[in-house]
Coordinates of C-alpha atoms in Angstrom, one line a residue:
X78 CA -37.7 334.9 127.8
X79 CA -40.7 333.5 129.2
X80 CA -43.1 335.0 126.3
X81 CA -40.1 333.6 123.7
X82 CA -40.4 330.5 125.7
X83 CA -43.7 330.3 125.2
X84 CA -43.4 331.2 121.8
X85 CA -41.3 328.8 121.2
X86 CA -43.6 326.2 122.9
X87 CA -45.9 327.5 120.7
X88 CA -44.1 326.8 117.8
X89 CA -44.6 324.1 115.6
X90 CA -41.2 323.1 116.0
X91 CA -41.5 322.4 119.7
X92 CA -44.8 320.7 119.5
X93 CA -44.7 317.3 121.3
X94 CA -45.6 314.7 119.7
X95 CA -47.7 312.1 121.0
X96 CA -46.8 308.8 119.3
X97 CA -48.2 305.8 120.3
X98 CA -46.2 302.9 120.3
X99 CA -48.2 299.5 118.9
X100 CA -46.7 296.1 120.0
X101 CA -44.9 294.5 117.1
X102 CA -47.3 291.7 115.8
X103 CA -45.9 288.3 116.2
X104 CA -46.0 286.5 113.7
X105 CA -46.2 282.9 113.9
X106 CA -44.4 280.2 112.1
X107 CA -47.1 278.9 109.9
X108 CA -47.9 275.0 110.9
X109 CA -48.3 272.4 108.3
X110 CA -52.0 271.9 107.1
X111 CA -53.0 269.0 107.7
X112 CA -55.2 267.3 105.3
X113 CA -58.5 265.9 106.0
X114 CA -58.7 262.2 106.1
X115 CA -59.8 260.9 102.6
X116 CA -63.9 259.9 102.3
X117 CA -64.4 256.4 102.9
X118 CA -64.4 254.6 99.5
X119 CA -67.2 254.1 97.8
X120 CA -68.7 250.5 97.1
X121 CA -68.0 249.2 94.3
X122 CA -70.6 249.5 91.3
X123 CA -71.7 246.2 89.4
X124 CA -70.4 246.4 86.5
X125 CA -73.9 245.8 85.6
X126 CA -77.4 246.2 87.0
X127 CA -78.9 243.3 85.4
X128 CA -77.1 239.2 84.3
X129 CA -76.1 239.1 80.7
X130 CA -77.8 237.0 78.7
X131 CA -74.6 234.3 78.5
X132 CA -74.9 234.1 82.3
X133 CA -78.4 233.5 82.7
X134 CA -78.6 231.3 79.5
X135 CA -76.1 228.8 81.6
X136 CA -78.3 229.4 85.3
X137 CA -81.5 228.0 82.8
X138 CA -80.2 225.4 81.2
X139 CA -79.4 223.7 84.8
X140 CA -83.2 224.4 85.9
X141 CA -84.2 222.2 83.8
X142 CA -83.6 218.2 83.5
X143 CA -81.3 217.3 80.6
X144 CA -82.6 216.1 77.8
X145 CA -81.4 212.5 77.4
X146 CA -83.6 212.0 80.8
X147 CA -86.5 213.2 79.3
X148 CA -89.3 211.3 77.2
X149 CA -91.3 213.4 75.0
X150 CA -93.9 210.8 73.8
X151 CA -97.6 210.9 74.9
X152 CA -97.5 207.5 76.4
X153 CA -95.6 209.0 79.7
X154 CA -98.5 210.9 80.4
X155 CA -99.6 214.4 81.2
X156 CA -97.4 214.9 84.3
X157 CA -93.9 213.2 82.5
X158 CA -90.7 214.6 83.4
X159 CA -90.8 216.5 79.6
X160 CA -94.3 218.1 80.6
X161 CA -92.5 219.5 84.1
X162 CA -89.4 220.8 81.8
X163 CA -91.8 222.3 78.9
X164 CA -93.4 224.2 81.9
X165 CA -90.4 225.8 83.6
X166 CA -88.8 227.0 80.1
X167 CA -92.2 228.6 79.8
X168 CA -92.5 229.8 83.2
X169 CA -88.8 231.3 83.1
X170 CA -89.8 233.5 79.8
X171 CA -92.4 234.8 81.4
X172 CA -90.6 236.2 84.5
X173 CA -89.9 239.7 83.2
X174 CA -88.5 241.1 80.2
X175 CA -84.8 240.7 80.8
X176 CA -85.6 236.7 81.1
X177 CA -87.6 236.5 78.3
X178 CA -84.8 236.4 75.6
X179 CA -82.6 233.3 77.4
X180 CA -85.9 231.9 78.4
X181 CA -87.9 231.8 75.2
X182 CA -84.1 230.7 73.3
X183 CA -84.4 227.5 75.9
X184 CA -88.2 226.7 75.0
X185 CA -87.6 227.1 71.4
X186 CA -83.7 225.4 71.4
X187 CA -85.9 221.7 71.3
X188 CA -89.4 221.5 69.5
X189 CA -91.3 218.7 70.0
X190 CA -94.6 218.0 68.3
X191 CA -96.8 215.5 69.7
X192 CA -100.2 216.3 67.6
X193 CA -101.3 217.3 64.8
X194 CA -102.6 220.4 65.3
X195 CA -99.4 221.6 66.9
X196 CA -98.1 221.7 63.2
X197 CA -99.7 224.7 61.4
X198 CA -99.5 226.2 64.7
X199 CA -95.5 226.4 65.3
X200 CA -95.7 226.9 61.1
X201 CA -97.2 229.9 62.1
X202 CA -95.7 231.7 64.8
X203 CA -92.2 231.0 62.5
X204 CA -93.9 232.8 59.7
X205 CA -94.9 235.9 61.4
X206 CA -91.2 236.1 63.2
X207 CA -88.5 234.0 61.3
X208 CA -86.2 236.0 62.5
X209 CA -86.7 236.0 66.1
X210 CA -88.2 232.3 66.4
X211 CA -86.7 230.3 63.4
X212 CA -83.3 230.9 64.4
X213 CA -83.7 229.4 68.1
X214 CA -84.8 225.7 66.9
X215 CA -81.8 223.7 66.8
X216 CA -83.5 220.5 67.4
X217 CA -87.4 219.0 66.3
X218 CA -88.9 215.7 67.3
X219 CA -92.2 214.5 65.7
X220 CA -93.5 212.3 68.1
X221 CA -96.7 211.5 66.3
X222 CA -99.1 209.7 64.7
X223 CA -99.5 211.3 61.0
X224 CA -103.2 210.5 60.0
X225 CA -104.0 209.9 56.5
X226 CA -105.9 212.6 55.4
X227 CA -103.7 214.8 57.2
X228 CA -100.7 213.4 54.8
X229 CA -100.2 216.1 52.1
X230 CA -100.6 218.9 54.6
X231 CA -98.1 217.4 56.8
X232 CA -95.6 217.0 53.9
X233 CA -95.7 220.4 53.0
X234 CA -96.3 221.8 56.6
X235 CA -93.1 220.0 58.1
X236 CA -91.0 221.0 54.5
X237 CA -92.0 225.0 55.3
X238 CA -91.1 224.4 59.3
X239 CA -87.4 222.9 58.3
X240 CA -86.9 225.5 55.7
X241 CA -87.7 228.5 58.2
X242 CA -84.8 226.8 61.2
X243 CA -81.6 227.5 59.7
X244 CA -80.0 226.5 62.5
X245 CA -81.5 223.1 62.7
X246 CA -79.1 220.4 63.7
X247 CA -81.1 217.5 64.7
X248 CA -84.0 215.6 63.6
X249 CA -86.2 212.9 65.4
X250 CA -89.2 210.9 63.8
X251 CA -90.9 208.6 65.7
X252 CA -94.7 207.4 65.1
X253 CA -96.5 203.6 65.7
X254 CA -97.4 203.2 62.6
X255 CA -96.0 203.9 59.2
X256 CA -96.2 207.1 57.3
X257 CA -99.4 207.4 54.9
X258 CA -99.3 207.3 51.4
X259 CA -99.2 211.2 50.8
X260 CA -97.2 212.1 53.4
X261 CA -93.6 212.4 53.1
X262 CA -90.7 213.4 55.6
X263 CA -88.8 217.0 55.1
X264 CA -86.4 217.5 53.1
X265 CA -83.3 218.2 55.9
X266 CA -80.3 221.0 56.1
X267 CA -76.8 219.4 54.4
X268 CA -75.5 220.6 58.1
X269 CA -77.7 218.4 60.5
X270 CA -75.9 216.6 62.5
X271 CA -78.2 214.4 64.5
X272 CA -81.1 211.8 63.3
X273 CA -82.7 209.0 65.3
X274 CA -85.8 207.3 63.0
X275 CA -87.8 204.8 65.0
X276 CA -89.0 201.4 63.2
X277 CA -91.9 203.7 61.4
X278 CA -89.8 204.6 58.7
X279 CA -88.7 202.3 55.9
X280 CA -85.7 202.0 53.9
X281 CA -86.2 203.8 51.1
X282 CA -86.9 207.0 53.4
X283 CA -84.1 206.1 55.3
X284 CA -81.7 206.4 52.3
X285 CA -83.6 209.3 51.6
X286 CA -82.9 211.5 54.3
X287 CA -79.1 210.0 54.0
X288 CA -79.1 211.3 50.6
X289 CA -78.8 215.1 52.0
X290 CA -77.7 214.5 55.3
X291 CA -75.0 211.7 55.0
X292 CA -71.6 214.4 54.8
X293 CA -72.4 216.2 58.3
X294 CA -74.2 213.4 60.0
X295 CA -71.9 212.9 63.8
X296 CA -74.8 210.4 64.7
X297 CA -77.1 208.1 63.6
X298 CA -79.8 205.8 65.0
X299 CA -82.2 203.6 62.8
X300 CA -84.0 200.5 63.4
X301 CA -83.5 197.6 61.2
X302 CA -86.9 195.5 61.0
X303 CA -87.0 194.3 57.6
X304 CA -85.5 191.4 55.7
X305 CA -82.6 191.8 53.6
X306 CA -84.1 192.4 50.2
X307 CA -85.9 195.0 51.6
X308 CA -83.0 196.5 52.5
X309 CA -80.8 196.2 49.1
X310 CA -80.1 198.8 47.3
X311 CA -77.5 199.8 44.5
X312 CA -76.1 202.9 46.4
X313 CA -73.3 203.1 48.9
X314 CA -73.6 206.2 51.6
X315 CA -70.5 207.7 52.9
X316 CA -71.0 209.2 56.2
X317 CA -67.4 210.5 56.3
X318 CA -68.3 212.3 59.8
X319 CA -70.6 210.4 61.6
X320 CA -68.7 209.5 65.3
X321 CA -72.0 207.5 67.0
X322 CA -74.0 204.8 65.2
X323 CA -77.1 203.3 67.3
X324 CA -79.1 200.1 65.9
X325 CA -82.2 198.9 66.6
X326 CA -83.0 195.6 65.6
X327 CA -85.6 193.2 65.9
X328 CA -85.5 189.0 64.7
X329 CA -86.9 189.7 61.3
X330 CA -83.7 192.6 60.9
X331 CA -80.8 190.2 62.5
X332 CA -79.7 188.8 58.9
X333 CA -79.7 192.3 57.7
X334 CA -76.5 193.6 59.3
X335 CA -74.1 192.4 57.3
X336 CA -75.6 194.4 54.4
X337 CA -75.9 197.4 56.0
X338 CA -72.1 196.9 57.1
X339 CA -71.6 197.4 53.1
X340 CA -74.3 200.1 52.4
X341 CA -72.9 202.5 55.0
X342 CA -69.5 203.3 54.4
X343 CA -68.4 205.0 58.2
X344 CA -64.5 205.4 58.1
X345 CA -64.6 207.7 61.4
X346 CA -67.0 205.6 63.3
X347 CA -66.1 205.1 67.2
X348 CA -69.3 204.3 68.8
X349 CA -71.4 201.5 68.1
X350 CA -74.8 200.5 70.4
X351 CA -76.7 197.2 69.3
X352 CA -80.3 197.3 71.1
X353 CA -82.1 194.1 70.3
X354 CA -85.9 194.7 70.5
X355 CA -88.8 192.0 70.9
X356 CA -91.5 193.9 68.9
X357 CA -94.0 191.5 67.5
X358 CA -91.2 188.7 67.8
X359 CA -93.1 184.8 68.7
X360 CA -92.0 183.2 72.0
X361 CA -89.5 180.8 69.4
X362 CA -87.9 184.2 68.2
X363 CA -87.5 185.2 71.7
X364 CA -86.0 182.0 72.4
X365 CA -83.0 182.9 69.8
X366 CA -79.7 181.7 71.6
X367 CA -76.9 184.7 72.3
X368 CA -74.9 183.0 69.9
X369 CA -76.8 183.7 67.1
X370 CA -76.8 186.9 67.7
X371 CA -73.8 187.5 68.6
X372 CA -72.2 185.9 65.3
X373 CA -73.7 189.1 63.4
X374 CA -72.5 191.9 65.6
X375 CA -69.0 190.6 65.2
X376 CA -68.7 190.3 62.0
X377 CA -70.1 193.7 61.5
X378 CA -68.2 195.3 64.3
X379 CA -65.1 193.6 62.4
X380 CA -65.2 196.5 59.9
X381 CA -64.7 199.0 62.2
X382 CA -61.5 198.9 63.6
X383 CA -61.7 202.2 65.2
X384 CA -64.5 201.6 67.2
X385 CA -63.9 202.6 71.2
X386 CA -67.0 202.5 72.7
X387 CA -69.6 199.2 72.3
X388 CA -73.0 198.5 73.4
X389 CA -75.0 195.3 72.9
X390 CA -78.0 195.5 74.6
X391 CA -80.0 191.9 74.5
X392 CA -83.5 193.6 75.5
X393 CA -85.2 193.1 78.7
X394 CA -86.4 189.7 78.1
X395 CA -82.9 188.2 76.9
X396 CA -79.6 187.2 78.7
X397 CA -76.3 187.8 77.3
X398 CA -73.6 185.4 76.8
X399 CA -69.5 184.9 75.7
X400 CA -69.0 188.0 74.0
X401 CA -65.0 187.5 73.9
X402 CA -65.2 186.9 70.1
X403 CA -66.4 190.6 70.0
X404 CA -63.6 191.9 71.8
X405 CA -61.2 190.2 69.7
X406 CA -62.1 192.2 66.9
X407 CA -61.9 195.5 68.2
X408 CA -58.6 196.1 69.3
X409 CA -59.0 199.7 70.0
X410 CA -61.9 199.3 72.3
X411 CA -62.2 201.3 75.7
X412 CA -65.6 201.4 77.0
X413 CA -67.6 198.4 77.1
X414 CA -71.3 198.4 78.3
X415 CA -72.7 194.5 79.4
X416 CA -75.4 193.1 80.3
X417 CA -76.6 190.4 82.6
X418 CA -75.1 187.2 81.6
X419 CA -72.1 188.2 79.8
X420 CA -69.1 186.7 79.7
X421 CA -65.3 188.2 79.5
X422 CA -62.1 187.2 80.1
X423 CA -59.3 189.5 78.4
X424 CA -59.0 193.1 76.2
X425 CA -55.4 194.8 75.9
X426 CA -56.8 198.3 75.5
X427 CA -60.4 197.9 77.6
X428 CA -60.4 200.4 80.5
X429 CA -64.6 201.2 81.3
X430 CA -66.7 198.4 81.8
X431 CA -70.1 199.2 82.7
X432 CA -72.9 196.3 84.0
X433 CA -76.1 197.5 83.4
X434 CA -79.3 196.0 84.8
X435 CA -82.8 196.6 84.1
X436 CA -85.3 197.6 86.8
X437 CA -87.9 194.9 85.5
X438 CA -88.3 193.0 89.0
X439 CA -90.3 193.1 91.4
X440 CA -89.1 193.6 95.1
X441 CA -90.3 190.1 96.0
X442 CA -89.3 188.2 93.2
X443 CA -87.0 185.8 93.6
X444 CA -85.5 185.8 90.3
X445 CA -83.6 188.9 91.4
X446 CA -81.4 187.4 94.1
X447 CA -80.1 185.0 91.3
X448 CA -79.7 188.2 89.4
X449 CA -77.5 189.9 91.7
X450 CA -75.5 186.8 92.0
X451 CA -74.6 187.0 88.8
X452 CA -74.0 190.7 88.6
X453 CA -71.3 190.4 91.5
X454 CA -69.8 187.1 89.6
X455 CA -69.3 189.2 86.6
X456 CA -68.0 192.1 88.7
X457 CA -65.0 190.0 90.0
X458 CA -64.4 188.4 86.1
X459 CA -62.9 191.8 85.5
X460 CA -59.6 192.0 87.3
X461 CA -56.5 194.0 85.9
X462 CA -55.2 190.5 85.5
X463 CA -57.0 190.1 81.8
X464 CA -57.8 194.0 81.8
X465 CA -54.5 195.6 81.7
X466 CA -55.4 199.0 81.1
X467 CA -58.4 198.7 83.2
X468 CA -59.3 201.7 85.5
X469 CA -62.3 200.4 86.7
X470 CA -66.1 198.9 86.4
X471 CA -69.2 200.6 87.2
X472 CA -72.7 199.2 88.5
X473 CA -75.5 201.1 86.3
X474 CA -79.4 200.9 87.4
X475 CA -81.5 201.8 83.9
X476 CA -84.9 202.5 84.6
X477 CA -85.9 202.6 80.9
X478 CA -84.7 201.5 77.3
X479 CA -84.7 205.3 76.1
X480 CA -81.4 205.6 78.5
X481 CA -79.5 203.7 76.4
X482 CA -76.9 206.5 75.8
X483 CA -76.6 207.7 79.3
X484 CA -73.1 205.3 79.7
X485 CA -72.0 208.4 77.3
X486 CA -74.1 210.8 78.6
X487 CA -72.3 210.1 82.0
X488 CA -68.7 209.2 81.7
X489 CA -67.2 206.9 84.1
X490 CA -64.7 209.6 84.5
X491 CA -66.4 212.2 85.2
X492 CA -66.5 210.7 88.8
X493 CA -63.6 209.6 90.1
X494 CA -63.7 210.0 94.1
X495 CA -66.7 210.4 96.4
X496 CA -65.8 214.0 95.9
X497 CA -66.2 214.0 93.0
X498 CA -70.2 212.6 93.1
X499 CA -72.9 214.5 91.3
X500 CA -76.8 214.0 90.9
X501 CA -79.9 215.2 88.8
X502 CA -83.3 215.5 90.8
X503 CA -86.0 217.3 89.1
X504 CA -89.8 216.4 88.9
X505 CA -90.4 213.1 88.3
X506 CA -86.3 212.0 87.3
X507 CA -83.4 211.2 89.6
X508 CA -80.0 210.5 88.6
X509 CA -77.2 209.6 91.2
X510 CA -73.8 209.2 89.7
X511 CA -70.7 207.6 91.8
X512 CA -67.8 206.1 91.7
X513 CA -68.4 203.0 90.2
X514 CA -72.6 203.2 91.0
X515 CA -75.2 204.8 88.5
X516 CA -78.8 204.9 89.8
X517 CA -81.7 206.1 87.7
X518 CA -85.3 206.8 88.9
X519 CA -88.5 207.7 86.8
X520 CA -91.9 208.3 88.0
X521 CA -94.5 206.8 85.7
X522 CA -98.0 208.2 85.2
X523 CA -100.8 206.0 85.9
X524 CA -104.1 207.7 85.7
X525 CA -102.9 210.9 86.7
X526 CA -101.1 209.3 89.6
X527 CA -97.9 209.2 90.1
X528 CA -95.7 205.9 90.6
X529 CA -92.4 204.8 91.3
X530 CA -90.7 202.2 89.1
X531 CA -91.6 198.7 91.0
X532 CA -88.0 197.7 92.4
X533 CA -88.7 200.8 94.5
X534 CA -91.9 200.1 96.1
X535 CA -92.6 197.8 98.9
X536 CA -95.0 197.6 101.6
X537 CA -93.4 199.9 103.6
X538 CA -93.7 202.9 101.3
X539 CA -96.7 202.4 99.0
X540 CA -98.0 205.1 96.9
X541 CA -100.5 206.0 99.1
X542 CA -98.5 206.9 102.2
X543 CA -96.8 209.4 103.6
X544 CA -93.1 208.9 102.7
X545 CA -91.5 210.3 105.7
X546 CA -93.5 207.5 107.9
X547 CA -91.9 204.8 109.4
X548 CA -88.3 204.8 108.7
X549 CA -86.1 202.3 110.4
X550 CA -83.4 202.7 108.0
X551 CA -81.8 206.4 108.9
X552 CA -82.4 207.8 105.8
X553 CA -83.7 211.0 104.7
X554 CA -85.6 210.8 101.6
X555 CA -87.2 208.2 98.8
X556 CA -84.2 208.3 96.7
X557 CA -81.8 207.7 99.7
X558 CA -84.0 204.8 100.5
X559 CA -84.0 203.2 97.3
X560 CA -80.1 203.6 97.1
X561 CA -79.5 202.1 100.3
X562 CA -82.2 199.0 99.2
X563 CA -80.3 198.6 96.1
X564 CA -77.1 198.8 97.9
X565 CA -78.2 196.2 100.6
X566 CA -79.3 193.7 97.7
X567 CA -76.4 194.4 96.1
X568 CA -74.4 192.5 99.3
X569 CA -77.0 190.4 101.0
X570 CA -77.2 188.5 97.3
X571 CA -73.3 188.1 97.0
X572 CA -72.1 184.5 96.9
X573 CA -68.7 185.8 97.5
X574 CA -66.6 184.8 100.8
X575 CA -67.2 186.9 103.7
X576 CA -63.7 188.9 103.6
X577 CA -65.0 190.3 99.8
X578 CA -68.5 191.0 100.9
X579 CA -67.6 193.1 104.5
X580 CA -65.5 195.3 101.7
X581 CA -68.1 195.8 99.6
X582 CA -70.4 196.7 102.9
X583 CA -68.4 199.1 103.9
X584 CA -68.0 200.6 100.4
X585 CA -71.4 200.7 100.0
X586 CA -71.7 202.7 103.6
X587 CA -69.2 204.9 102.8
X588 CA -71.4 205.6 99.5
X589 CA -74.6 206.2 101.3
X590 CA -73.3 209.0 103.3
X591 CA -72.4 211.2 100.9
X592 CA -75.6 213.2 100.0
X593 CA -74.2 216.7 100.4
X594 CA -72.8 217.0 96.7
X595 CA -74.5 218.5 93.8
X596 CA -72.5 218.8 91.1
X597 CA -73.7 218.5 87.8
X598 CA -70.8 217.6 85.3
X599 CA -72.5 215.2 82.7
X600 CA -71.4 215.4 78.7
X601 CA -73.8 217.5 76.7
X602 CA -73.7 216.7 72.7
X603 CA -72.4 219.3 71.2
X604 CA -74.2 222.2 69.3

């Protein structure tokens, strides 16, 4: 048994088997993944790396003074506000390449020639790139004196220059002394819209420029110098469009209006400036009463019924008078610009009326005191009593006769509340617009020297000293000071009772203070 035994140990059959036994694996409930927290965003792209071209067209039109404040002639001198505007349109082209385009379009949007040999010159930088400069020029003012043997070259010089701007939409000649025999002013685009000829250009050049311009003309300003006959023709001129009429007129051109009331035919007209200019006029034309003056303008304003804006300007050497028989026959009118010496007493539709006064005296003369005395008596004239539709008056400060337009220029609306104030001050102009209260300051070169206009110079602040020096007043700059001087006249020379003038003292205070606003909202003519 044993040796079957251990046969049968032996056998296969009774083998042990040695089984190892593994742990079962646990397996683990799978947990939820958790997601990583998303990358921080990134920032957000420009939309593009450099300003458009619209953008930075509008950021250089506002470094630059506008141009109704600007005088391009030569006799404002090397350092006039136009020469500090001409040099930062060229300084803003030359920046880099992505300024050039909006700065060169500004430089070349208003060409003004002041010599001769500026002519060919602009005649040929258009030729080599019509395309690029010609279509830029919107506007071109010769401010010149054409010499004679200069005349046939000029004619067909200036002809080639109009012909190459086919955008061109206004036109300004103005010269001291006539045109020479050969030369002859450009034949202008049917689409210009703007022309202003000084006294340098007679009638028969007038009514030749009117002959092509006369169905898109908006506005218009001539000067009528010359008699009557000189005047006459047998042609009427439609200006169908023209909005804005300016006229210029010295003693010799007075009896003239009522003819040109029947030459130009101007069914759409609205605004209508008179400026009456001394020019060679004898101390008995200066002399000329208002009234016979005034008898003129209303019959001519009688024609145009539609007319809502009205300027008579009697020059700086004349006072103006009654000018209700003026307002009688315009019964549409809204906007009235006066003068010193005026005289009003009702209007059903009137709702501006601007006083203007000229910055012709000096700060120790006593004629100003009577002045302002007479400003603030026509002030209180203009109650809503004979005004009904009145909103309001305002007080405007011109500092020269080429601001004639800047009433329009500068709405009375635009500026409502102190909020609402705005000024321009660049190199050698300052503009400060607020309710009820224009001021306007231009420096004048005098030997390469700068000055201000004389109301704002005393001994105090002379030319020669420092400005910041010796202020008693609490203000913080020249133009502050003047305002507040003005604004202290403006009271001290009331001859109203005390209650009126502590308002107006405490208006004026309350007007000082606000030199914190910026805003530059003014009416630009449209393109």
């Amino acid at each position: 048994m044993f040796s079957r035994s251990l046969r049968s140990s032996r056998s296969p059959r009774y083998e042990k088997v040695t089984t190892v036994r593994t742990m079962p694996r646990v397996v683990r409930a799978e947990q939820p993944v958790r997601p990583h927290p998303p990358p921080p965003p990134a920032p957000a792209s420009l939309a593009f790396k450099q300003l458009p071209f619209e953008i930075l067209d509008m950021i250089f039109q506002h470094a630059v003074a506008p141009d109704f404040l600007l005088d391009s002639s030569l006799t404002a001198g090397p350092n006039s506000p136009w020469c500090h505007a001409r040099n930062m349109k060229l300084a803003l082209a030359l920046v880099s390449r992505t300024w050039y385009a909006p700065g060169i379009g500004l430089l070349y949007k208003e060409v003004a020639i002041r010599r001769l040999n500026q002519i060919p010159a602009l005649l040929e930088t258009l030729e080599k790139s019509p395309s690029v400069f010609g279509v830029l020029v919107k506007r071109i003012t010769l401010d010149m004196f054409v010499s004679p043997d200069y005349g046939a070259s000029f004619t067909r010089h200036m002809q080639r220059i109009v012909d190459l701007c086919p955008r061109l939409v206004g036109f300004t000649f103005s010269s001291p002394l006539p045109l020479p025999t050969k030369a002859v002013l450009p034949k202008l685009r049917s689409s210009l819209r703007y022309l202003r000829v000084d006294a340098s250009v007679s009638p028969a050049e007038l009514y030749d420029l009117l002959k092509h311009t006369r169905k898109s003309l908006v506005s218009l300003s001539i000067h009528v110098h010359d008699p009557p006959e000189h005047l006459a023709t047998r042609k009427i001129y439609s200006l169908p469009q023209l909005d804005s009429l300016t006229l210029k007129i010295t003693h010799a051109g007075v009896d003239a209006w009522s003819l040109l009331g029947h030459i130009l035919i101007m069914p759409k007209l609205e605004r209508l400036t008179f400026e009456l200019l001394a020019g060679h006029d004898s101390v008995e034309q200066l002399s000329l009463r208002w009234e016979s003056m005034i008898e003129p303008i209303t019959a001519f304003c009688e024609r145009y019924e539609n007319l809502k804006y009205l300027n008579i300007n009697p020059g700086f050497r004349r006072k103006a008078g009654d000018m209700q028989g003026v307002l009688d026959v315009c019964p549409n009118l809204e906007h009235l610009v006066v003068y010193n010496g005026a005289t009003l007493e009702s209007h059903p539709t009137l709702k501006w009326v601007d006083i203007c006064t000229s910055k012709m005296f000096g700060p120790d003369d006593d004629s100003r005191w009577a002045h302002d005395s007479a400003l603030n008596r026509l002030r209180k004239s203009v109650t809503p009593v004979g005004f009904p539709a009145l909103y309001g008056t305002r007080h405007l400060h011109i500092c020269s006769p080429r601001l004639h337009d800047i009433a329009t220029r500068l709405p009375p609306e635009s500026v409502l509340t102190p909020s609402e104030a705005y000024e321009f001050n660049f190199p050698g102009v300052y503009v400060r617009h607020e309710p009820g209260f224009v001021l306007t300051q231009r420096r004048v070169d005098v030997g390469g020297v700068m000055y201000e206009d004389p109301l704002f110079l005393n001994s105090d602040y002379a030319p020669d000293r420092d400005p910041d020096e010796n202020r008693t007043d609490g203000t913080t700059s020249a133009s502050e000071r003047s305002l507040a001087q003005l604004r202290r006249r403006e009271v001290n020379g009331s001859d109203d009772d005390s209650s009126e003038s502590s308002t107006l003292s405490s208006e004026c205070t309350t007007r000082v203070n606000m030199w914190g606003l910026h805003v530059c909202a003014f009416r630009p003519e449209t393109m």
